[in-house]
Amino acid sequence: MSVTRRAVVGAALAAPAIIATSRLGWAADAKVLKISHQFPGGTLEEGDFRDRIVRRFAAEVEKRTAGTLKFEIYPNSSLMKTLAQFSAVRKGALDLSLYPLPYAGGEVPETNLGLMPCLVTSYEQGRKWRTAPIGEEMSRILDQKGVKLLTWIWQAGGTASRAGAVMNPDDVKGMKIRGGSREMDMMLKAAGAAVSTIPSNELYAGMQTGAVDAAITSSTSLISFKLEELSKHLTVPRAHSYWFMMEPLMMSKTIFDGLTPDQRKVIEDVGLEMEEFGYKAAREDDERIAAIYGKAGVATADMTAEAVGRWTAIARDTAWKDFSERVKDGARLLKLAEQV
């Protein structure tokens, strides 16, 4: 058989596969997307669940797009610094990030609702946001800023302290504490605390050096960043919490819009499917944290509904009031959030 004939026969044999791929709507060439986040890296089955969400998402999207979409994952802010990731996503310089939403408050003030003290006080309430009017508004606002939300995850937060226990507002007087958002800081200052604005992946160094006395962050971060090694007291959020942070998987709208319709649908479908795993894992960490810290010799206590009520009174007069007055359309957004 001549070289020319072999080429013709080979092309004919390959044609069905090419046609089948085309019918599925997939591009012939694989596109590699980068996902960055600040949390410790792991595997599909082990480690910080936020890293696992990213890995599960990537594996499932790659599978459903027949390998035309592939992913490179950069944990520990190894691709770029934590606070730079949101701006990079907006500009299309970073494809995806699992990012604490209120970290974006300097660029998009409305995102501070993602950690407004005492606004979301249960997982059930947080899960309703995606389809509620407030969630639709947040999606619209971020869409206009170049960001598409894929996976909505809320996490409860507790307080690890190297000084005294932190339960009620009186407990933070004179304490250097990290709250996690501008609004949290306002509430804490009103209660008499000094505040720190460091991201959660820098908390170990901050507590180690004495830059902060206490840290409020998600149960998962309290576990992943091993703050039990430096703490004397832990306030556990498994029953109640005034600290719920939204940490979504987000994507550059520019990059998303540049994909095929079939690829976009897969990404949206898989993003939604990841939420069940995320909420289950967050609740499990709320339970696990007490045992982990207790084993390390840290005194633990569950946050009470009464304490949340005391914090709420302060939050309404400080953070909520400020947001309503300072942010364009803030009063309406806050009212929509209260209705969930």
Coordinates of C-alpha atoms in Angstrom, one line a residue:
M1 CA 0.0 0.0 0.0
S2 CA 1.4 3.4 -1.0
V3 CA 2.1 6.2 1.6
T4 CA -0.7 8.2 -0.1
R5 CA -3.2 5.4 0.2
R6 CA -2.3 4.7 3.8
A7 CA -2.9 8.3 4.6
V8 CA -6.3 8.2 3.0
V9 CA -7.3 5.0 4.8
G10 CA -6.0 6.3 8.1
A11 CA -8.0 9.5 7.7
A12 CA -11.1 7.5 6.9
L13 CA -10.7 5.4 10.0
A14 CA -10.2 8.4 12.2
A15 CA -13.1 10.3 10.8
P16 CA -15.9 8.8 13.0
A17 CA -14.0 9.8 16.2
I18 CA -13.5 13.3 14.8
I19 CA -17.2 13.6 13.8
A20 CA -18.3 12.2 17.2
T21 CA -16.2 14.8 19.1
S22 CA -17.6 17.5 16.9
R23 CA -21.2 16.5 17.5
L24 CA -20.6 16.8 21.2
G25 CA -19.6 20.4 20.7
W26 CA -16.0 20.0 22.0
A27 CA -13.1 21.9 20.5
A28 CA -10.3 19.7 19.1
D29 CA -7.6 21.3 21.1
A30 CA -7.4 21.1 24.9
K31 CA -7.6 24.4 26.8
V32 CA -5.7 24.6 30.1
L33 CA -7.2 26.7 32.9
K34 CA -5.4 27.8 36.1
I35 CA -7.1 27.6 39.5
S36 CA -5.5 29.4 42.4
H37 CA -6.4 29.5 46.1
Q38 CA -4.8 30.2 49.4
F39 CA -5.4 27.0 51.2
P40 CA -3.1 24.0 51.8
G41 CA -2.9 21.5 48.9
G42 CA -4.0 17.9 49.2
T43 CA -5.7 15.2 47.1
L44 CA -9.2 14.4 45.9
E45 CA -9.8 12.4 49.1
E46 CA -7.6 14.1 51.8
G47 CA -6.8 17.6 53.0
D48 CA -8.6 20.9 53.3
F49 CA -12.0 20.4 51.7
R50 CA -11.7 23.7 49.7
D51 CA -8.7 22.3 47.9
R52 CA -10.6 19.1 47.4
I53 CA -13.6 20.9 45.9
V54 CA -11.2 22.5 43.4
R55 CA -9.7 19.1 42.5
R56 CA -13.1 17.4 42.2
F57 CA -14.4 20.2 40.1
A58 CA -11.4 20.0 37.8
A59 CA -11.5 16.3 37.4
E60 CA -15.3 16.2 36.7
V61 CA -15.2 19.0 34.2
E62 CA -12.2 17.4 32.4
K63 CA -14.1 14.1 32.2
R64 CA -17.4 15.6 30.9
T65 CA -15.6 17.8 28.3
A66 CA -13.7 14.8 27.0
G67 CA -10.4 16.4 28.0
T68 CA -10.9 19.6 26.0
L69 CA -10.8 21.5 29.3
K70 CA -7.9 20.7 31.6
F71 CA -6.7 22.4 34.8
E72 CA -3.6 23.4 36.7
I73 CA -4.2 23.9 40.4
Y74 CA -2.1 26.2 42.6
P75 CA -2.7 25.9 46.3
N76 CA -1.1 27.9 49.1
S77 CA -1.2 31.1 47.0
S78 CA 1.7 29.6 45.1
L79 CA 0.7 31.2 41.7
M80 CA 0.0 34.7 43.1
K81 CA -0.6 36.3 46.5
T82 CA -3.9 35.8 48.2
L83 CA -5.3 39.3 47.9
A84 CA -4.2 39.7 44.2
Q85 CA -6.4 36.8 43.0
F86 CA -9.7 38.6 42.8
S87 CA -8.4 41.5 40.7
A88 CA -6.6 38.9 38.5
V89 CA -9.8 37.0 37.9
R90 CA -11.7 40.2 37.0
K91 CA -9.0 41.1 34.4
G92 CA -8.8 37.6 32.9
A93 CA -5.2 37.2 34.1
L94 CA -6.4 34.3 36.4
D95 CA -9.0 31.8 35.2
L96 CA -10.5 30.6 38.5
S97 CA -10.1 31.0 42.2
L98 CA -11.7 29.7 45.3
Y99 CA -11.7 33.0 47.2
P100 CA -13.1 34.4 50.4
L101 CA -15.6 36.9 49.0
P102 CA -15.1 39.7 51.5
Y103 CA -11.5 39.9 50.6
A104 CA -12.8 41.6 47.5
G105 CA -14.5 44.4 49.5
G106 CA -11.9 47.0 48.5
E107 CA -12.8 46.6 44.8
V108 CA -16.4 45.7 45.1
P109 CA -17.9 47.0 48.4
E110 CA -21.0 44.9 48.0
T111 CA -19.0 41.7 48.5
N112 CA -18.6 42.6 52.2
L113 CA -22.0 41.0 52.6
G114 CA -20.1 37.8 52.3
L115 CA -18.9 38.3 55.9
M116 CA -21.3 40.7 57.5
P117 CA -21.3 39.9 61.2
C118 CA -24.6 38.3 62.5
L119 CA -26.3 38.5 59.0
V120 CA -26.0 34.8 58.2
T121 CA -26.2 32.7 61.3
S122 CA -26.9 29.2 59.9
Y123 CA -26.0 27.0 57.0
E124 CA -29.6 26.7 56.1
Q125 CA -29.9 30.4 55.7
G126 CA -26.7 30.7 53.7
R127 CA -27.7 28.0 51.3
K128 CA -30.8 29.9 50.3
W129 CA -28.8 32.9 49.0
R130 CA -28.0 31.4 45.6
T131 CA -31.7 31.5 44.4
A132 CA -32.9 34.3 46.7
P133 CA -33.2 37.9 45.4
I134 CA -30.0 38.8 47.4
G135 CA -28.1 36.0 45.6
E136 CA -29.4 37.1 42.2
E137 CA -28.2 40.7 43.0
M138 CA -24.8 39.5 44.1
S139 CA -24.4 37.4 40.9
R140 CA -25.5 40.4 38.8
I141 CA -23.1 42.8 40.5
L142 CA -20.1 40.5 40.2
D143 CA -21.0 39.6 36.6
Q144 CA -20.8 43.3 35.8
K145 CA -17.3 43.4 37.5
G146 CA -16.1 40.5 35.4
V147 CA -16.6 37.6 37.9
K148 CA -18.8 34.6 37.6
L149 CA -19.8 32.6 40.7
L150 CA -19.8 28.9 40.2
T151 CA -19.9 27.2 43.6
W152 CA -21.5 29.0 46.6
I153 CA -20.1 27.8 49.9
W154 CA -20.7 29.4 53.3
Q155 CA -18.6 28.4 56.3
A156 CA -19.2 29.0 60.0
G157 CA -16.3 30.5 62.0
G158 CA -14.9 30.0 65.5
T159 CA -12.3 31.8 67.5
A160 CA -8.9 30.5 68.5
S161 CA -7.2 32.5 71.2
R162 CA -3.7 32.5 72.7
A163 CA -5.0 34.7 75.5
G164 CA -8.4 34.5 77.2
A165 CA -11.6 32.8 75.9
V166 CA -13.7 34.7 73.3
M167 CA -17.4 34.3 73.7
N168 CA -19.1 37.6 74.5
P169 CA -18.3 41.2 73.5
D170 CA -16.6 42.0 76.8
D171 CA -14.1 39.2 76.2
V172 CA -12.3 41.1 73.4
K173 CA -11.6 44.3 75.2
G174 CA -7.9 45.1 74.8
M175 CA -7.3 42.1 72.6
K176 CA -5.6 42.1 69.2
I177 CA -7.9 40.1 67.0
R178 CA -8.4 39.1 63.4
G179 CA -12.0 39.3 62.2
G180 CA -11.7 38.7 58.5
S181 CA -13.6 41.6 57.0
R182 CA -14.0 45.4 57.3
E183 CA -17.5 44.9 58.9
M184 CA -16.2 42.3 61.3
D185 CA -13.5 44.7 62.3
M186 CA -16.0 47.5 62.9
M187 CA -18.0 45.3 65.3
L188 CA -14.9 44.2 67.1
K189 CA -13.5 47.7 67.5
A190 CA -16.9 48.8 69.0
A191 CA -16.5 46.0 71.6
G192 CA -13.0 47.4 72.5
A193 CA -10.7 45.2 70.5
A194 CA -7.7 46.1 68.3
V195 CA -8.0 44.5 64.9
S196 CA -5.7 42.8 62.4
T197 CA -6.4 42.5 58.7
I198 CA -4.1 39.6 57.7
P199 CA -5.5 36.8 55.6
S200 CA -6.1 33.4 57.2
N201 CA -3.0 31.8 55.7
E202 CA -0.8 34.2 57.7
L203 CA -2.5 33.6 61.0
Y204 CA -0.1 31.0 62.3
A205 CA 2.8 33.5 62.0
G206 CA 0.7 36.3 63.4
M207 CA -0.2 34.3 66.5
Q208 CA 3.3 32.9 66.8
T209 CA 4.8 36.4 66.9
G210 CA 2.1 37.9 69.1
A211 CA 0.9 40.2 66.2
V212 CA -2.6 38.8 67.0
D213 CA -4.0 37.4 70.3
A214 CA -7.0 35.7 68.7
A215 CA -8.3 34.8 65.2
I216 CA -11.8 34.3 64.0
T217 CA -11.9 32.2 60.9
S218 CA -13.6 29.1 59.5
S219 CA -13.4 25.8 61.3
T220 CA -11.6 24.4 58.2
S221 CA -8.9 27.1 58.4
L222 CA -8.6 26.7 62.1
I223 CA -7.8 23.0 61.4
S224 CA -5.7 23.4 58.2
F225 CA -3.5 26.2 59.6
K226 CA -2.8 24.2 62.8
L227 CA -3.6 27.0 65.2
E228 CA -4.2 24.5 67.9
E229 CA -0.4 24.5 68.4
L230 CA -0.6 28.1 69.6
S231 CA -4.0 28.4 71.2
K232 CA -5.3 28.2 74.8
H233 CA -9.0 28.6 74.1
L234 CA -11.3 27.7 71.2
T235 CA -14.9 28.9 70.7
V236 CA -16.6 26.3 68.6
P237 CA -19.2 27.3 65.9
R238 CA -21.1 24.0 65.5
A239 CA -24.2 25.1 67.3
H240 CA -24.2 28.9 66.8
S241 CA -22.0 31.5 65.1
Y242 CA -22.1 35.2 64.3
W243 CA -19.3 34.6 61.7
F244 CA -20.3 33.0 58.4
M245 CA -18.1 33.6 55.4
M246 CA -18.9 33.0 51.8
E247 CA -16.0 31.4 50.0
P248 CA -17.1 30.6 46.4
L249 CA -15.3 29.1 43.5
M250 CA -15.3 31.9 41.0
M251 CA -14.3 32.3 37.4
S252 CA -13.2 35.1 35.1
K253 CA -16.2 36.0 33.0
T254 CA -13.9 36.9 30.1
I255 CA -12.5 33.3 30.2
F256 CA -16.0 31.8 30.7
D257 CA -17.5 33.7 27.8
G258 CA -14.7 32.5 25.6
L259 CA -15.6 28.8 26.0
T260 CA -18.1 26.9 23.8
P261 CA -21.7 26.7 24.9
D262 CA -21.3 23.0 25.9
Q263 CA -18.2 23.8 28.0
R264 CA -19.9 26.6 29.8
K265 CA -22.9 24.4 30.6
V266 CA -20.6 21.7 32.0
I267 CA -18.7 24.2 34.2
E268 CA -22.0 25.6 35.6
D269 CA -23.5 22.2 36.2
V270 CA -20.4 20.9 38.0
G271 CA -20.0 24.1 40.0
L272 CA -23.6 23.6 41.3
E273 CA -23.0 19.9 42.1
M274 CA -19.9 20.7 44.2
E275 CA -22.1 22.6 46.8
E276 CA -23.5 19.5 48.4
F277 CA -20.0 18.2 49.1
G278 CA -18.8 21.6 50.3
Y279 CA -21.6 22.1 52.9
K280 CA -21.3 18.6 54.2
A281 CA -17.6 19.0 54.6
A282 CA -17.9 22.4 56.3
R283 CA -20.3 20.9 58.9
E284 CA -18.0 18.0 59.5
D285 CA -15.2 20.3 60.2
D286 CA -17.3 22.2 62.7
E287 CA -17.7 18.9 64.6
R288 CA -14.1 17.8 64.1
I289 CA -12.5 20.9 65.4
A290 CA -13.5 20.5 69.0
A291 CA -11.8 17.1 69.1
I292 CA -8.7 18.2 67.4
Y293 CA -8.2 21.2 69.7
G294 CA -9.2 19.3 72.8
K295 CA -6.6 16.6 72.0
A296 CA -4.0 19.4 71.8
G297 CA -4.9 20.5 75.3
V298 CA -6.9 23.6 74.2
A299 CA -10.0 24.5 76.3
T300 CA -13.1 24.5 74.2
A301 CA -16.6 25.9 74.5
D302 CA -19.6 26.1 72.0
M303 CA -20.8 29.5 71.0
T304 CA -24.2 30.2 72.5
A305 CA -27.3 31.8 71.0
E306 CA -27.3 34.4 73.8
A307 CA -23.8 35.5 72.9
V308 CA -24.7 35.8 69.2
G309 CA -27.6 38.0 70.3
R310 CA -25.2 40.3 72.2
W311 CA -22.9 40.6 69.1
T312 CA -25.9 41.2 66.9
A313 CA -26.9 44.3 68.8
I314 CA -23.4 45.8 68.3
A315 CA -23.3 44.7 64.6
R316 CA -26.6 46.4 63.8
D317 CA -25.3 49.7 65.2
T318 CA -21.9 49.6 63.6
A319 CA -21.3 47.3 60.6
W320 CA -24.8 47.1 59.3
K321 CA -25.4 50.9 59.7
D322 CA -22.1 51.7 58.0
F323 CA -22.8 49.4 55.0
S324 CA -26.3 50.9 54.5
E325 CA -24.9 54.4 54.4
R326 CA -21.6 53.9 52.7
V327 CA -22.3 51.4 49.9
K328 CA -24.5 52.4 46.9
D329 CA -27.8 50.7 47.3
G330 CA -26.5 49.2 50.5
A331 CA -29.6 49.6 52.5
R332 CA -31.7 47.7 49.9
L333 CA -29.1 44.9 49.6
L334 CA -29.0 44.5 53.4
K335 CA -32.8 44.4 53.6
L336 CA -32.8 41.6 50.9
A337 CA -30.2 39.7 52.9
E338 CA -32.3 40.0 56.1
Q339 CA -35.3 38.4 54.3
V340 CA -33.5 35.2 53.6

